[in-house]
Coordinates of N, CA and C in Angstrom, one line a residue:
M1 N -55.6 5.8 103.0 CA -55.1 5.9 101.6 C -54.5 7.3 101.4
T2 N -53.3 7.3 100.9 CA -52.6 8.6 100.7 C -52.2 8.7 99.2
T3 N -52.5 9.8 98.6 CA -52.1 10.1 97.2 C -51.1 11.1 97.2
D4 N -49.9 10.8 96.6 CA -48.9 11.8 96.4 C -49.0 12.5 95.1
L5 N -49.1 13.8 95.1 CA -49.3 14.6 93.9 C -48.0 15.4 93.6
D6 N -47.6 15.4 92.4 CA -46.4 16.2 92.0 C -46.9 17.6 91.7
M7 N -46.7 18.5 92.6 CA -47.2 19.9 92.4 C -46.2 20.8 91.7
S8 N -45.0 20.3 91.4 CA -44.0 21.2 90.8 C -44.5 21.8 89.4
G9 N -45.2 21.0 88.7 CA -45.7 21.6 87.4 C -46.8 22.7 87.6
Y10 N -47.5 22.5 88.7 CA -48.5 23.5 89.0 C -47.9 24.8 89.5
L11 N -46.8 24.7 90.2 CA -46.1 25.9 90.7 C -45.5 26.7 89.5
D12 N -44.9 25.9 88.6 CA -44.4 26.6 87.4 C -45.5 27.3 86.6
L13 N -46.6 26.7 86.4 CA -47.7 27.3 85.7 C -48.2 28.5 86.4
F14 N -48.4 28.4 87.8 CA -48.9 29.5 88.6 C -47.9 30.7 88.5
L15 N -46.6 30.5 88.5 CA -45.7 31.5 88.5 C -45.7 32.2 87.1
Q16 N -45.8 31.4 86.0 CA -45.9 32.0 84.7 C -47.1 32.8 84.5
E17 N -48.3 32.2 84.9 CA -49.6 32.9 84.8 C -49.6 34.2 85.6
G18 N -49.0 34.1 86.8 CA -49.0 35.2 87.7 C -48.1 36.4 87.2
E19 N -47.0 36.0 86.6 CA -46.2 37.1 85.9 C -46.9 37.7 84.8
E20 N -47.6 37.0 84.0 CA -48.4 37.5 82.9 C -49.5 38.5 83.4
Q21 N -50.2 38.1 84.4 CA -51.3 38.9 85.0 C -50.7 40.2 85.6
L22 N -49.6 40.0 86.3 CA -49.0 41.2 86.9 C -48.5 42.2 85.8
E23 N -48.0 41.7 84.7 CA -47.6 42.6 83.6 C -48.9 43.3 83.1
I24 N -50.0 42.6 82.9 CA -51.2 43.2 82.4 C -51.7 44.3 83.4
L25 N -51.6 44.0 84.7 CA -52.1 44.9 85.7 C -51.2 46.2 85.7
E26 N -49.9 46.0 85.7 CA -49.0 47.2 85.6 C -49.3 48.0 84.4
R27 N -49.3 47.4 83.3 CA -49.6 48.2 82.0 C -50.9 48.9 82.1
E28 N -51.9 48.2 82.4 CA -53.3 48.8 82.4 C -53.5 49.9 83.5
L29 N -52.9 49.7 84.6 CA -53.0 50.7 85.7 C -52.3 52.0 85.2
L30 N -51.1 51.9 84.6 CA -50.4 53.1 84.1 C -51.2 53.8 83.0
L31 N -51.8 53.0 82.1 CA -52.7 53.6 81.1 C -54.0 54.2 81.7
L32 N -54.5 53.5 82.7 CA -55.7 54.0 83.3 C -55.5 55.3 83.9
E33 N -54.3 55.5 84.5 CA -54.0 56.8 85.1 C -54.1 58.0 84.1
R34 N -53.6 57.7 82.8 CA -53.6 58.7 81.8 C -54.9 58.8 81.1
A35 N -55.6 57.7 80.8 CA -56.8 57.7 80.0 C -57.8 56.7 80.6
P36 N -58.5 57.0 81.6 CA -59.5 56.1 82.2 C -60.7 55.8 81.2
T37 N -60.9 54.5 81.1 CA -62.1 54.1 80.3 C -62.7 52.9 81.0
P38 N -64.0 52.6 80.8 CA -64.6 51.4 81.4 C -63.9 50.1 80.9
A39 N -63.5 50.1 79.7 CA -62.9 48.8 79.2 C -61.5 48.6 79.9
R40 N -60.8 49.6 80.1 CA -59.5 49.5 80.8 C -59.8 49.1 82.3
I41 N -60.8 49.6 82.9 CA -61.1 49.2 84.3 C -61.5 47.7 84.3
D42 N -62.2 47.3 83.3 CA -62.6 45.9 83.2 C -61.3 45.0 83.1
L43 N -60.4 45.4 82.3 CA -59.1 44.7 82.2 C -58.4 44.6 83.5
V44 N -58.3 45.7 84.2 CA -57.6 45.7 85.5 C -58.3 44.7 86.5
F45 N -59.7 44.8 86.6 CA -60.4 43.9 87.5 C -60.2 42.4 87.0
R46 N -60.3 42.2 85.7 CA -60.2 40.8 85.2 C -58.8 40.2 85.6
A47 N -57.7 41.0 85.4 CA -56.4 40.5 85.7 C -56.2 40.2 87.2
A48 N -56.8 41.1 88.0 CA -56.7 40.9 89.5 C -57.5 39.7 89.9
H49 N -58.7 39.5 89.3 CA -59.5 38.4 89.6 C -58.9 37.1 89.2
T50 N -58.2 37.1 88.0 CA -57.5 35.9 87.6 C -56.4 35.5 88.5
L51 N -55.6 36.5 88.9 CA -54.5 36.3 89.8 C -55.0 35.7 91.1
K52 N -56.0 36.3 91.6 CA -56.6 35.8 92.9 C -57.1 34.4 92.8
G53 N -57.8 34.2 91.7 CA -58.4 32.8 91.5 C -57.4 31.8 91.3
S54 N -56.3 32.1 90.7 CA -55.2 31.1 90.5 C -54.5 30.7 91.8
S55 N -54.5 31.7 92.7 CA -53.8 31.4 93.9 C -54.6 30.5 94.8

């Protein structure tokens, strides 16, 4: 028994989410360089973890 899945919707969602997480990573890493805080480090790790988990 074979099940055909339409993955195109998932790809669009992944690309959109990935772009959002990369924007967060870029912004927070630049801010982290100027003003490191534990909260900012958490945001960087959270964005990276979300990106990794989505893939």
